[in-house]
PDB file of C-alpha atoms in Angstrom:
ATOM      1  CA  UNK A   1      -0.348   0.250  -0.203  1.00 45.00           C
ATOM      2  CA  UNK A   2       1.055   3.478  -0.901  1.00 48.00           C
ATOM      3  CA  UNK A   3       2.434   5.928   2.203  1.00 52.00           C
ATOM      4  CA  UNK A   4       0.964   9.195   1.592  1.00 57.00           C
ATOM      5  CA  UNK A   5      -3.002   8.207   1.430  1.00 59.00           C
ATOM      6  CA  UNK A   6      -5.621  10.637   1.246  1.00 66.00           C
ATOM      7  CA  UNK A   7      -8.946  10.585   3.100  1.00 66.00           C
ATOM      8  CA  UNK A   8     -11.005   8.955   0.241  1.00 67.00           C
ATOM      9  CA  UNK A   9      -7.861   6.933  -1.381  1.00 71.00           C
ATOM     10  CA  UNK A  10      -7.504   5.512   2.116  1.00 71.00           C
ATOM     11  CA  UNK A  11     -11.673   4.470   2.236  1.00 67.00           C
ATOM     12  CA  UNK A  12     -11.978   3.322  -0.822  1.00 72.00           C
ATOM     13  CA  UNK A  13      -8.645   1.014   0.006  1.00 71.00           C
ATOM     14  CA  UNK A  14     -10.703   0.201   2.903  1.00 72.00           C
ATOM     15  CA  UNK A  15     -13.943  -0.877   0.709  1.00 69.00           C
ATOM     16  CA  UNK A  16     -11.781  -2.618  -1.369  1.00 75.00           C
ATOM     17  CA  UNK A  17     -10.786  -4.881   1.685  1.00 76.00           C
ATOM     18  CA  UNK A  18     -14.245  -5.276   2.361  1.00 71.00           C
ATOM     19  CA  UNK A  19     -15.130  -6.937  -0.257  1.00 70.00           C
ATOM     20  CA  UNK A  20     -12.437  -9.083  -0.783  1.00 75.00           C
ATOM     21  CA  UNK A  21     -12.947 -10.169   3.031  1.00 72.00           C
ATOM     22  CA  UNK A  22     -16.556 -10.723   2.139  1.00 69.00           C
ATOM     23  CA  UNK A  23     -15.590 -12.540  -0.620  1.00 73.00           C
ATOM     24  CA  UNK A  24     -13.218 -14.944   1.230  1.00 73.00           C
ATOM     25  CA  UNK A  25     -16.456 -15.501   3.481  1.00 69.00           C
ATOM     26  CA  UNK A  26     -18.742 -15.825   1.258  1.00 68.00           C
ATOM     27  CA  UNK A  27     -17.147 -18.148  -1.021  1.00 70.00           C
ATOM     28  CA  UNK A  28     -15.016 -20.300   1.618  1.00 74.00           C
ATOM     29  CA  UNK A  29     -11.874 -19.124   0.707  1.00 72.00           C
ATOM     30  CA  UNK A  30     -10.176 -17.839  -2.748  1.00 73.00           C
ATOM     31  CA  UNK A  31      -7.673 -19.955  -4.750  1.00 71.00           C
ATOM     32  CA  UNK A  32      -3.799 -18.638  -4.095  1.00 74.00           C
ATOM     33  CA  UNK A  33      -2.967 -19.146  -8.025  1.00 73.00           C
ATOM     34  CA  UNK A  34      -5.990 -17.644  -9.755  1.00 73.00           C
ATOM     35  CA  UNK A  35      -5.203 -14.698 -11.769  1.00 75.00           C
ATOM     36  CA  UNK A  36      -6.854 -11.234 -10.426  1.00 77.00           C
ATOM     37  CA  UNK A  37      -6.315  -8.012 -11.580  1.00 74.00           C
ATOM     38  CA  UNK A  38      -3.870  -5.921  -9.560  1.00 79.00           C
ATOM     39  CA  UNK A  39      -5.850  -3.460  -6.841  1.00 79.00           C
ATOM     40  CA  UNK A  40      -7.021  -7.200  -5.956  1.00 76.00           C
ATOM     41  CA  UNK A  41      -4.033  -9.394  -5.931  1.00 79.00           C
ATOM     42  CA  UNK A  42      -2.556  -6.275  -4.175  1.00 82.00           C
ATOM     43  CA  UNK A  43      -6.030  -6.232  -1.470  1.00 79.00           C
ATOM     44  CA  UNK A  44      -5.327 -10.336  -0.746  1.00 79.00           C
ATOM     45  CA  UNK A  45      -1.700  -9.515  -0.090  1.00 81.00           C
ATOM     46  CA  UNK A  46      -1.984  -7.201   2.446  1.00 79.00           C
ATOM     47  CA  UNK A  47      -5.257  -9.228   4.207  1.00 80.00           C
ATOM     48  CA  UNK A  48      -2.926 -12.112   4.081  1.00 80.00           C
ATOM     49  CA  UNK A  49       0.047  -9.968   5.510  1.00 81.00           C
ATOM     50  CA  UNK A  50      -2.031  -8.209   8.481  1.00 78.00           C
ATOM     51  CA  UNK A  51      -3.722 -11.545   9.235  1.00 79.00           C
ATOM     52  CA  UNK A  52      -7.115 -11.257   8.239  1.00 79.00           C
ATOM     53  CA  UNK A  53      -6.591 -13.902   5.828  1.00 80.00           C
ATOM     54  CA  UNK A  54      -3.921 -16.981   5.230  1.00 80.00           C
ATOM     55  CA  UNK A  55      -3.530 -19.875   3.853  1.00 81.00           C
ATOM     56  CA  UNK A  56      -4.693 -22.408   3.649  1.00 79.00           C
ATOM     57  CA  UNK A  57      -3.020 -25.732   0.986  1.00 82.00           C
ATOM     58  CA  UNK A  58      -3.916 -23.872  -2.177  1.00 82.00           C
ATOM     59  CA  UNK A  59      -6.809 -21.551  -0.879  1.00 83.00           C
ATOM     60  CA  UNK A  60      -6.834 -18.250   0.828  1.00 80.00           C
ATOM     61  CA  UNK A  61      -9.347 -18.709   4.590  1.00 83.00           C
ATOM     62  CA  UNK A  62     -10.462 -16.124   6.446  1.00 79.00           C
ATOM     63  CA  UNK A  63      -9.414 -16.010  10.125  1.00 78.00           C
ATOM     64  CA  UNK A  64     -10.374 -14.946  13.452  1.00 80.00           C
ATOM     65  CA  UNK A  65      -9.592 -11.032  12.956  1.00 78.00           C
ATOM     66  CA  UNK A  66     -11.237 -11.350   9.565  1.00 75.00           C
ATOM     67  CA  UNK A  67     -13.985 -12.628  11.246  1.00 75.00           C
ATOM     68  CA  UNK A  68     -14.345  -9.908  13.972  1.00 76.00           C
ATOM     69  CA  UNK A  69     -14.085  -7.240  10.947  1.00 74.00           C
ATOM     70  CA  UNK A  70     -16.994  -9.263   9.333  1.00 73.00           C
ATOM     71  CA  UNK A  71     -19.088  -8.908  13.216  1.00 73.00           C
ATOM     72  CA  UNK A  72     -18.312  -4.874  12.621  1.00 68.00           C
ATOM     73  CA  UNK A  73     -20.012  -4.699   9.025  1.00 66.00           C
ATOM     74  CA  UNK A  74     -16.062  -2.545   7.404  1.00 67.00           C
ATOM     75  CA  UNK A  75     -12.972  -2.361   8.181  1.00 66.00           C
ATOM     76  CA  UNK A  76     -14.250   1.618   9.169  1.00 61.00           C
ATOM     77  CA  UNK A  77     -16.033   0.436  11.811  1.00 63.00           C
ATOM     78  CA  UNK A  78     -13.051  -1.751  13.085  1.00 65.00           C
ATOM     79  CA  UNK A  79     -10.763   0.221  13.007  1.00 63.00           C
ATOM     80  CA  UNK A  80     -12.919   2.875  14.153  1.00 63.00           C
ATOM     81  CA  UNK A  81     -13.971   0.876  17.221  1.00 64.00           C
ATOM     82  CA  UNK A  82     -10.255   0.025  18.108  1.00 63.00           C
ATOM     83  CA  UNK A  83      -8.699   3.315  17.446  1.00 62.00           C
ATOM     84  CA  UNK A  84     -11.573   4.131  20.337  1.00 59.00           C
ATOM     85  CA  UNK A  85     -10.906   1.398  22.881  1.00 62.00           C
ATOM     86  CA  UNK A  86      -7.352   2.290  22.838  1.00 63.00           C
ATOM     87  CA  UNK A  87      -8.033   5.818  23.044  1.00 60.00           C
ATOM     88  CA  UNK A  88     -10.492   4.898  26.128  1.00 60.00           C
ATOM     89  CA  UNK A  89      -7.585   3.120  27.119  1.00 61.00           C
ATOM     90  CA  UNK A  90      -4.961   5.779  27.868  1.00 62.00           C
ATOM     91  CA  UNK A  91      -7.570   8.352  28.912  1.00 62.00           C
ATOM     92  CA  UNK A  92      -9.240   6.350  32.096  1.00 58.00           C
ATOM     93  CA  UNK A  93      -6.016   6.888  34.141  1.00 60.00           C
ATOM     94  CA  UNK A  94      -5.669   9.803  33.362  1.00 56.00           C
ATOM     95  CA  UNK A  95      -8.633  11.129  35.131  1.00 56.00           C
ATOM     96  CA  UNK A  96      -8.143   9.134  37.761  1.00 57.00           C
ATOM     97  CA  UNK A  97      -4.902  10.816  38.964  1.00 58.00           C
ATOM     98  CA  UNK A  98      -6.483  13.439  38.210  1.00 59.00           C
ATOM     99  CA  UNK A  99      -9.776  12.689  40.771  1.00 57.00           C
ATOM    100  CA  UNK A 100      -6.904  11.986  42.981  1.00 60.00           C
ATOM    101  CA  UNK A 101      -4.741  15.278  42.352  1.00 56.00           C
ATOM    102  CA  UNK A 102      -7.987  17.056  43.074  1.00 58.00           C
ATOM    103  CA  UNK A 103      -8.975  15.307  46.515  1.00 61.00           C
ATOM    104  CA  UNK A 104      -5.742  15.990  48.102  1.00 65.00           C
ATOM    105  CA  UNK A 105      -5.934  19.275  47.392  1.00 71.00           C
ATOM    106  CA  UNK A 106      -9.166  19.339  48.623  1.00 73.00           C
ATOM    107  CA  UNK A 107      -8.016  17.720  52.005  1.00 76.00           C
ATOM    108  CA  UNK A 108      -5.892  21.190  52.707  1.00 78.00           C
ATOM    109  CA  UNK A 109      -8.899  23.635  52.342  1.00 80.00           C
ATOM    110  CA  UNK A 110     -11.026  21.431  54.480  1.00 82.00           C
ATOM    111  CA  UNK A 111      -9.269  20.729  57.339  1.00 81.00           C
ATOM    112  CA  UNK A 112      -7.894  24.604  57.298  1.00 86.00           C
ATOM    113  CA  UNK A 113     -11.907  24.894  57.413  1.00 88.00           C
ATOM    114  CA  UNK A 114     -12.156  22.968  60.261  1.00 88.00           C
ATOM    115  CA  UNK A 115      -9.385  24.157  62.553  1.00 90.00           C
ATOM    116  CA  UNK A 116     -11.080  28.125  61.535  1.00 89.00           C
ATOM    117  CA  UNK A 117     -14.117  26.792  62.789  1.00 89.00           C
ATOM    118  CA  UNK A 118     -13.113  24.823  65.965  1.00 89.00           C
ATOM    119  CA  UNK A 119     -10.556  28.565  67.033  1.00 89.00           C
ATOM    120  CA  UNK A 120     -13.876  30.728  66.100  1.00 89.00           C
ATOM    121  CA  UNK A 121     -15.625  27.892  68.510  1.00 87.00           C
ATOM    122  CA  UNK A 122     -13.624  28.107  71.605  1.00 85.00           C
ATOM    123  CA  UNK A 123     -12.945  31.811  71.375  1.00 84.00           C
ATOM    124  CA  UNK A 124     -16.781  32.117  71.442  1.00 79.00           C
ATOM    125  CA  UNK A 125     -17.092  29.945  75.152  1.00 71.00           C
TER     126      UNK A 125
END
């Protein structure tokens, strides 16, 4: 695949990958030695290299990762889902750290306020 792709060409390539992946699933494999168009051969090689399909004898068959993509309907949704999960995993610890910092910073003013209240009460007696 090309190093720098625009958004439209990237989505076009992902649609091609979807089509080939669904074809492998529907036909329960596609032949390795068949004469495919150049774009289709490139997509097959990329899918095999990425682990979405694997070579089983003389046929390419779908793998568990390929089935997971199909379960998400397409590579676009699959990539969005995995990217969101990665972002959520990164954000959760940061949010917990911020919460702990605020808890520690709030305890000092609360203690200071309680000390002032106690001092005021003892002075009034």
